Amino acid sequence: MTSLFRFLALSLGTTLAMEASAEPAAEQGLFDRVTDRAERLADAPYEAPDADLPPALTELDYDAYRQIRFRPDRAVWHDDGLFEVQLFHPGFLYDQPVVLNLVDEDGEVSPLPFDPSRFRYDDEAAGLADLDAEALGDLGYAGFRLHYPLNSGDYRDEFMVFLGASYFRMIGRDQGYGLSSRGLAIDTGAPRGEEFPAFREFWLVEPGPEDTHLTVYALLDSPSLSGAYRFEIAPGEPTTVETEARLFAREVVAKLGIAPLTSMYMHGGLGDYPADDYRPRVHDSSGLAMQTGDGERIWRPLSNPETLHMSSLQDTSPRGFGLIQRPRRFEAYLDAEARYETRPSEWVTPLGDWGQGRVELVEIPSDSEANDNITAYWIPEQPLEAGQSRTFRYRLSTLGATPPDQRLAHVLRSRQGWGATPGQDDPPPASQRVFIVDFQGPTLDGLEADQTVEPRLTTSSGELIEPRVQRLPDDTWRASFRLAPEDGTPADMRLALTLHGEPLTETWNYVWYPDERR
């Protein structure tokens, strides 16, 4: 599964970018100058990017584009420390290059012009080697990728990629690329269509020879707003990115998606997707996790629905949310190529009080694992009005099955099926569902089967029948129940296990829809 089809490339040409690149200054003032740029952009009418790439680049197909290979020995900072930067060639889907600038240890800013000698043009792309470098002009680059000795001391692994619109991806130690982050989401799922903000220009600050973190600044623009971003990037286990986004609105933004995460879910778990597939699971993420402002841990399994599903988790001052890839064993997927068990989970930790709002989950029908069909983000309760500015700070972290500070037992698996009893003479309608939810974790370890573990179970509609809790042979605890829906109305269900009234587990939260595949 390739990332090339996941990104819509939107950026700006070089005219705007050169305005700030020519003036050297100390690094500590650079973010303020990028912020000034963003504010001035928002005060002016939006100008769509207009990069005039040669037809030889815009007409490249997927196979030919893949034959353009960056020369590793031409990486930025190749011999100067732990980090290096490799570049993506413009062309194919990436027809709006971004402008890259390098910031040295004295704070001097230097543009990084397009240089075809940094690339090798093989096979179907061989004809591009004959293009006149002067005729190409200063194209800029499609994006860049960061390298660092993440897994061993003698090789710089690729661990983070900025490519297309405001998308970027990152991994921690021993992980493979999966879900993506975005700088911002605007009007996702809205009837008038989604707006895709784009990073137009980047400033990469050269780290010291022994530095283990890297600073990147970015200028974002879109019809509705502009923004200045600072990313403090620390690769490792986990990889973390401390992010500050300063936003300025041209127009009212009613649906502002902060810290959006984008992923793929085809089948596995609760959803009975009719896949003719030897793999029991196909997904980059299996669920949405959240820690509310009052500390409750919530787990929402993902689905590949028949129709677009949008749901929200209301909260005040959330402590975090993320898209999680919970099964971490090869046997859960059986895919020797995609290796879905190595895909990263990603957690968003707000830095500061985000106030009232909601985490929104969007699930889009999909018939291809090459397409991202899942996204989640925070929406502040108050819209961003034209002329207003707002700043958000948060930390992005890669992780595994659960956040490292979670002590409550987690959902191991959940399943559903027809709520009939085998051999029943008068079975219920197919709409009646039986659910099983299995929990595992430290708060359940060692509990004897005769402990009074009880389910805390609610639904927004329908009737819940025969709730039951039992301990399984492997220290896993199972809750089971039946749902008799009410006139085809969606049922928003919540389940947690308790002992003497105190929670032992995170809260399983699932919305059953009448249109679910059965």
XYZ file of C-alpha atoms in Angstrom:
518
model
C 0.000 0.000 0.000
C 1.536 3.272 -1.083
C 1.298 6.708 0.425
C 1.506 8.444 -2.940
C -2.238 8.229 -3.483
C -3.067 9.429 -0.002
C -1.967 12.984 -0.296
C -3.511 15.857 -2.215
C -0.601 18.128 -3.059
C -1.364 21.775 -2.530
C 1.357 24.393 -2.057
C 2.597 27.740 -3.332
C 5.125 28.793 -5.945
C 8.239 30.773 -5.239
C 7.037 34.369 -5.458
C 5.663 34.631 -1.934
C 8.389 32.469 -0.459
C 11.389 34.584 -1.405
C 9.994 37.571 0.478
C 11.150 36.284 3.893
C 14.006 34.050 2.830
C 16.490 36.777 1.932
C 16.689 38.390 5.377
C 19.015 36.751 7.935
C 17.955 36.840 11.584
C 18.430 34.970 14.855
C 16.468 31.750 15.061
C 14.503 32.785 18.146
C 12.826 35.536 16.110
C 12.128 33.363 13.079
C 8.828 32.005 14.347
C 7.595 35.533 14.972
C 8.494 36.501 11.405
C 6.714 33.448 9.996
C 3.758 34.436 12.172
C 3.836 37.964 10.724
C 3.808 36.451 7.246
C 0.758 34.364 8.098
C -1.066 37.355 9.575
C -0.357 39.489 6.498
C -1.562 36.692 4.234
C -4.840 36.480 6.155
C -5.350 40.239 5.747
C -5.185 39.904 1.955
C -7.424 38.047 -0.511
C -6.476 34.424 -1.029
C -4.283 33.695 -4.042
C -4.240 30.104 -5.208
C -0.783 28.672 -5.910
C 0.257 28.757 -9.531
C 3.292 26.588 -10.233
C 4.015 26.149 -13.919
C 5.674 22.740 -14.119
C 6.852 21.406 -17.487
C 4.429 18.901 -19.060
C 7.141 16.253 -18.783
C 6.642 16.418 -14.998
C 2.886 16.909 -14.768
C 2.263 14.020 -17.174
C 4.313 11.504 -15.197
C 2.391 8.421 -14.128
C 2.886 6.547 -10.878
C 5.436 4.073 -12.227
C 7.563 6.736 -13.923
C 7.533 8.974 -10.840
C 8.810 6.097 -8.717
C 11.832 5.878 -11.012
C 13.023 9.307 -9.862
C 15.349 8.465 -6.990
C 17.039 10.835 -4.595
C 20.813 10.405 -4.284
C 21.453 9.735 -0.558
C 24.947 11.193 -0.730
C 23.364 14.540 -1.690
C 21.211 14.732 1.456
C 21.168 18.002 3.371
C 23.506 17.826 6.438
C 24.754 14.472 5.139
C 28.068 14.635 7.009
C 27.224 17.097 9.755
C 25.419 15.288 12.571
C 22.721 12.783 13.444
C 20.035 14.197 11.157
C 19.861 14.463 7.385
C 17.168 15.624 4.947
C 16.263 13.942 1.663
C 14.018 15.610 -0.903
C 11.034 14.687 -3.080
C 11.009 15.631 -6.764
C 8.063 17.694 -8.083
C 5.760 16.053 -10.616
C 2.984 13.454 -10.904
C 0.415 14.321 -8.182
C 2.807 16.816 -6.613
C 2.454 19.681 -9.062
C 2.531 22.518 -6.499
C 6.038 22.471 -5.018
C 6.876 23.922 -1.637
C 9.730 26.294 -0.877
C 12.432 25.033 1.480
C 14.828 27.184 3.492
C 17.788 26.187 5.644
C 18.598 28.010 8.872
C 22.210 27.711 10.039
C 23.578 27.815 13.588
C 23.828 31.642 13.410
C 20.185 32.017 12.380
C 21.052 32.852 8.757
C 18.270 31.799 6.353
C 19.218 30.435 2.926
C 16.778 29.207 0.262
C 17.315 25.630 -0.933
C 16.867 25.857 -4.724
C 15.784 22.928 -6.860
C 18.797 20.968 -8.104
C 18.227 18.073 -10.554
C 21.682 16.684 -9.792
C 20.349 15.539 -6.416
C 18.249 12.933 -8.268
C 18.774 9.853 -10.411
C 16.372 9.405 -13.341
C 15.996 5.687 -14.062
C 14.084 3.611 -16.616
C 10.775 5.313 -17.492
C 12.000 8.608 -15.967
C 15.298 8.589 -17.894
C 14.102 11.259 -20.338
C 13.892 13.819 -17.526
C 17.666 13.822 -17.275
C 17.727 15.688 -20.594
C 15.651 18.595 -19.271
C 17.597 21.835 -19.188
C 18.220 22.802 -15.572
C 18.011 26.524 -16.389
C 14.738 26.020 -18.239
C 13.309 24.251 -15.225
C 13.982 27.315 -13.088
C 13.531 27.194 -9.324
C 10.834 24.561 -9.109
C 11.069 23.957 -5.409
C 10.533 20.450 -4.057
C 7.427 18.333 -3.543
C 8.399 17.778 0.101
C 11.078 16.253 2.276
C 11.836 13.362 4.591
C 13.880 13.299 7.774
C 16.468 10.655 8.640
C 18.013 9.764 11.996
C 19.712 6.664 13.536
C 16.405 5.491 15.001
C 16.921 1.715 15.118
C 20.707 1.336 14.997
C 23.766 3.494 15.449
C 25.238 3.038 11.980
C 22.245 3.842 9.727
C 20.008 6.884 9.456
C 16.444 5.599 9.199
C 13.703 7.597 7.552
C 11.298 8.469 10.368
C 9.214 11.450 9.203
C 7.841 12.717 5.871
C 6.215 16.022 4.887
C 4.539 15.481 1.515
C 1.346 16.960 0.080
C -0.996 19.646 1.420
C -0.470 19.750 5.216
C 0.080 15.997 5.582
C 2.985 14.455 7.426
C 3.736 10.977 8.753
C 6.080 9.710 11.428
C 7.153 6.484 13.075
C 8.848 5.427 16.273
C 11.427 2.708 16.767
C 10.654 -0.597 14.982
C 7.508 0.792 13.358
C 6.396 1.126 9.713
C 4.427 3.969 8.172
C 0.653 3.867 8.538
C -1.619 6.713 9.621
C -0.939 10.377 8.802
C -1.115 13.664 10.675
C -2.257 16.934 9.138
C -1.616 20.524 10.028
C -5.316 21.384 9.985
C -8.719 20.151 8.803
C -11.438 22.532 7.600
C -15.052 21.548 6.925
C -14.374 17.818 6.840
C -17.611 16.078 5.933
C -19.432 19.386 5.397
C -21.996 19.589 2.547
C -20.041 22.327 0.767
C -16.950 20.127 0.617
C -13.704 19.952 2.545
C -11.041 22.648 2.307
C -7.448 21.424 2.280
C -4.986 23.856 3.848
C -1.447 23.478 2.562
C 2.038 24.116 3.857
C 3.569 26.570 1.372
C 7.021 27.055 2.815
C 9.320 25.416 5.379
C 12.336 26.514 7.398
C 14.596 23.672 8.586
C 16.887 24.656 11.453
C 20.273 22.921 11.313
C 20.811 20.901 14.513
C 24.123 20.686 16.312
C 26.345 17.660 15.679
C 25.064 15.809 18.767
C 21.522 17.219 18.885
C 18.741 14.634 19.151
C 15.905 16.982 18.232
C 15.136 19.102 15.192
C 13.082 22.288 14.716
C 10.980 22.908 11.606
C 8.855 25.994 10.928
C 6.082 26.081 8.342
C 3.769 28.591 6.684
C 0.257 27.300 5.984
C -2.372 28.895 3.747
C -5.872 28.164 2.471
C -8.900 30.163 1.296
C -10.242 30.516 4.860
C -7.111 31.098 6.933
C -3.352 31.208 7.207
C -1.098 29.861 9.915
C 2.425 29.649 11.300
C 3.631 26.319 12.721
C 6.558 25.269 14.828
C 7.463 21.567 15.100
C 9.961 20.442 17.741
C 10.765 16.921 16.550
C 12.408 14.250 18.716
C 12.764 10.808 17.073
C 12.916 7.751 19.287
C 10.665 5.398 21.177
C 8.353 7.162 21.052
C 8.867 9.809 18.378
C 7.336 13.070 19.637
C 6.502 16.367 17.943
C 5.754 19.395 20.108
C 3.540 21.556 17.899
C 2.433 25.167 18.084
C -0.059 26.472 15.525
C -0.841 30.203 15.285
C -3.928 30.633 13.101
C -5.382 33.745 11.432
C -8.815 33.679 9.789
C -9.692 35.369 6.493
C -13.232 34.064 6.676
C -15.368 32.452 9.338
C -14.332 28.830 9.919
C -17.307 27.069 11.473
C -15.681 23.635 11.589
C -12.030 23.927 12.545
C -10.328 20.536 12.960
C -7.304 20.742 15.280
C -4.550 18.068 15.257
C -6.255 15.889 12.652
C -5.244 12.253 12.250
C -6.042 10.311 9.078
C -5.991 6.529 8.714
C -7.379 3.462 6.931
C -9.794 0.792 8.127
C -11.083 -1.923 5.807
C -12.159 -4.880 7.911
C -11.527 -6.796 11.126
C -13.051 -6.827 14.579
C -16.652 -5.687 14.936
C -17.374 -4.904 11.303
C -18.444 -7.929 9.267
C -17.109 -6.532 5.985
C -17.750 -9.110 3.211
C -14.124 -9.304 2.123
C -12.862 -12.097 -0.117
C -9.557 -11.891 1.705
C -7.303 -14.414 3.438
C -6.312 -11.739 5.961
C -8.497 -11.574 9.089
C -7.755 -7.846 9.503
C -6.798 -5.006 7.167
C -6.351 -1.622 8.815
C -3.803 0.993 9.854
C -5.805 1.804 13.000
C -8.363 -0.267 14.906
C -9.942 2.330 17.172
C -10.273 5.881 18.425
C -9.071 6.363 21.999
C -9.701 9.378 24.200
C -8.988 10.564 27.719
C -11.576 13.115 28.778
C -11.013 16.165 30.927
C -12.234 14.275 34.001
C -9.913 11.355 33.295
C -12.275 8.796 31.726
C -10.614 6.526 29.149
C -12.802 5.778 26.112
C -12.299 3.224 23.317
C -14.340 3.479 20.106
C -13.779 0.600 17.614
C -13.567 1.731 13.995
C -15.736 0.515 11.125
C -15.946 0.577 7.335
C -19.588 1.655 7.004
C -22.102 1.345 4.185
C -22.654 5.122 4.272
C -20.725 8.065 5.696
C -20.753 8.034 9.502
C -19.853 11.061 11.616
C -19.937 10.919 15.398
C -18.676 13.106 18.220
C -17.398 12.817 21.771
C -18.201 16.045 23.621
C -15.753 17.183 26.288
C -14.161 20.071 28.163
C -10.374 20.367 28.439
C -9.563 16.930 26.986
C -6.378 15.241 28.153
C -5.754 13.472 24.862
C -7.036 11.464 21.920
C -5.598 9.304 19.192
C -6.036 6.652 16.516
C -4.687 3.365 17.819
C -3.502 0.169 16.151
C -4.240 -2.223 19.003
C -3.507 -5.768 17.751
C 0.317 -5.951 17.654
C 0.857 -9.581 16.591
C 1.495 -10.807 13.050
C -1.136 -13.529 13.506
C -3.845 -10.864 13.790
C -3.261 -9.791 10.153
C -1.262 -12.519 8.347
C 0.064 -9.931 5.874
C 3.766 -10.517 5.221
C 4.066 -7.461 2.938
C 2.042 -4.689 4.618
C 2.980 -5.814 8.170
C 0.027 -4.020 9.694
C 1.080 -5.089 13.191
C 3.996 -2.619 12.958
C 1.852 0.389 12.064
C 2.145 3.204 14.621
C -0.584 4.486 16.868
C -0.565 8.236 17.432
C -1.663 10.245 20.467
C -2.490 13.960 20.697
C -1.821 15.585 24.079
C -3.159 19.160 24.397
C -0.661 21.536 25.983
C -2.812 24.072 27.758
C -6.579 24.237 28.215
C -8.501 23.638 24.959
C -11.828 24.464 26.622
C -15.139 23.107 25.379
C -15.515 21.220 22.133
C -15.595 17.709 20.740
C -13.529 14.991 19.154
C -15.160 14.164 15.845
C -14.719 10.807 14.131
C -15.403 10.456 10.398
C -15.763 6.974 8.883
C -16.028 6.838 5.077
C -17.102 3.777 3.038
C -14.150 2.297 1.185
C -13.393 -0.706 -1.014
C -9.625 -0.198 -1.207
C -6.920 -0.266 1.430
C -5.005 2.292 -0.680
C -7.467 4.963 0.468
C -7.585 6.673 3.838
C -11.187 6.557 5.047
C -10.853 7.437 8.742
C -10.145 10.830 10.287
C -10.389 12.265 13.795
C -9.728 15.769 15.163
C -10.713 18.237 17.873
C -13.316 20.913 17.085
C -13.492 23.903 19.462
C -17.014 24.868 20.498
C -16.573 28.453 19.302
C -16.043 28.985 15.563
C -13.073 31.011 14.345
C -14.491 34.278 13.054
C -13.019 36.308 10.203
C -10.238 38.531 11.509
C -9.711 36.450 14.648
C -6.567 34.584 15.608
C -6.098 31.557 17.820
C -3.117 29.502 19.033
C -3.090 25.781 19.776
C -0.242 23.829 21.343
C -0.093 20.049 21.520
C 2.239 17.074 21.510
C 2.046 14.264 18.962
C 3.476 10.923 20.091
C 3.825 7.539 18.441
C 2.885 4.538 20.577
C 1.757 0.925 20.491
C -1.474 -0.658 21.726
C -2.192 1.721 24.619
C -0.872 5.039 25.929
C 2.059 4.362 28.295
C 0.338 5.995 31.271
C -2.885 3.943 31.006
C -3.377 1.693 34.024
C -6.988 0.668 33.454
C -7.542 -2.576 31.567
C -8.135 -2.078 27.852
C -10.458 -3.615 25.280
C -8.685 -6.609 23.775
C -11.352 -7.412 21.179
C -15.054 -6.944 20.505
C -17.387 -8.876 18.222
C -21.031 -8.868 17.236
C -23.424 -11.323 15.589
C -27.059 -12.269 15.238
C -28.684 -12.428 18.637
C -30.324 -15.827 18.113
C -29.707 -18.928 20.203
C -28.636 -21.997 18.191
C -31.677 -24.207 17.590
C -34.133 -21.537 18.729
C -37.651 -22.277 17.412
C -38.707 -18.632 17.193
C -35.499 -16.655 16.552
C -35.441 -12.853 16.825
C -35.045 -10.611 13.758
C -31.557 -10.207 12.286
C -31.481 -6.668 13.689
C -31.120 -8.073 17.215
C -27.386 -8.250 17.900
C -25.253 -10.030 20.442
C -22.032 -8.264 21.479
C -19.012 -9.630 23.325
C -16.293 -7.312 24.641
C -13.112 -8.775 26.119
C -10.917 -6.756 28.492
C -7.336 -7.346 29.581
C -4.871 -5.392 31.679
C -3.245 -4.820 35.069
C -6.409 -3.893 36.966
C -7.901 -7.285 36.050
C -4.804 -9.419 36.549
C -5.137 -11.850 39.413
C -8.844 -11.256 40.066
C -10.589 -14.490 41.021
C -13.598 -15.597 39.006
C -15.905 -15.146 42.022
C -15.109 -11.433 42.374
C -18.193 -9.224 41.956
C -17.095 -7.669 38.675
C -20.112 -5.973 37.131
C -20.890 -4.261 33.820
C -21.735 -0.586 33.698
C -23.805 -0.663 30.499
C -25.988 1.986 28.842
C -27.497 2.709 25.432
C -29.061 5.786 23.860
C -31.887 3.727 22.340
C -33.182 0.164 22.185
C -33.119 -2.463 24.907
C -30.068 -4.184 26.391
C -30.775 -7.825 27.230
C -28.968 -10.411 29.371
C -25.799 -8.546 30.342
C -23.204 -10.937 31.722
C -19.570 -10.855 32.902
C -17.252 -13.841 33.120
C -13.559 -14.530 33.514
C -11.908 -16.431 30.653
C -9.065 -18.950 31.186
C -6.276 -16.468 30.288
C -7.086 -13.670 32.823
C -9.215 -11.954 30.173
C -12.662 -10.823 31.335
C -15.627 -10.902 28.953
C -18.799 -8.829 28.980
C -21.651 -9.965 26.746
C -25.136 -8.629 26.060
C -27.839 -8.422 23.414
C -29.155 -5.266 21.754
C -32.760 -5.111 20.590
C -32.752 -1.914 18.472
C -35.568 0.585 18.547
C -37.227 1.105 15.130
C -33.897 1.134 13.291
C -32.589 3.999 15.447
C -28.800 4.163 15.986
C -27.778 2.952 19.427
C -24.868 4.679 21.175
C -23.672 2.088 23.693
C -21.187 2.410 26.569
C -19.705 -0.389 28.626
C -17.128 -0.608 31.412
C -16.339 -3.207 34.074
C -16.432 -2.150 37.716
C -15.600 -3.645 41.100
C -17.444 -2.221 44.120
C -18.452 0.735 41.958
C -14.897 1.619 40.854
C -13.891 1.307 37.179
C -11.512 -1.503 36.283
C -11.467 -0.815 32.543
C -11.621 1.862 29.924
C -15.103 2.572 28.548
C -16.015 0.664 25.401
C -18.159 2.969 23.257
C -19.794 1.875 20.015
C -22.590 3.231 17.843
C -24.675 0.548 16.135
C -26.260 1.817 12.922
C -29.210 0.206 11.108
C -27.220 0.199 7.846
C -24.360 -1.903 9.217
C -23.319 -4.839 7.037
C -24.676 -8.104 8.351
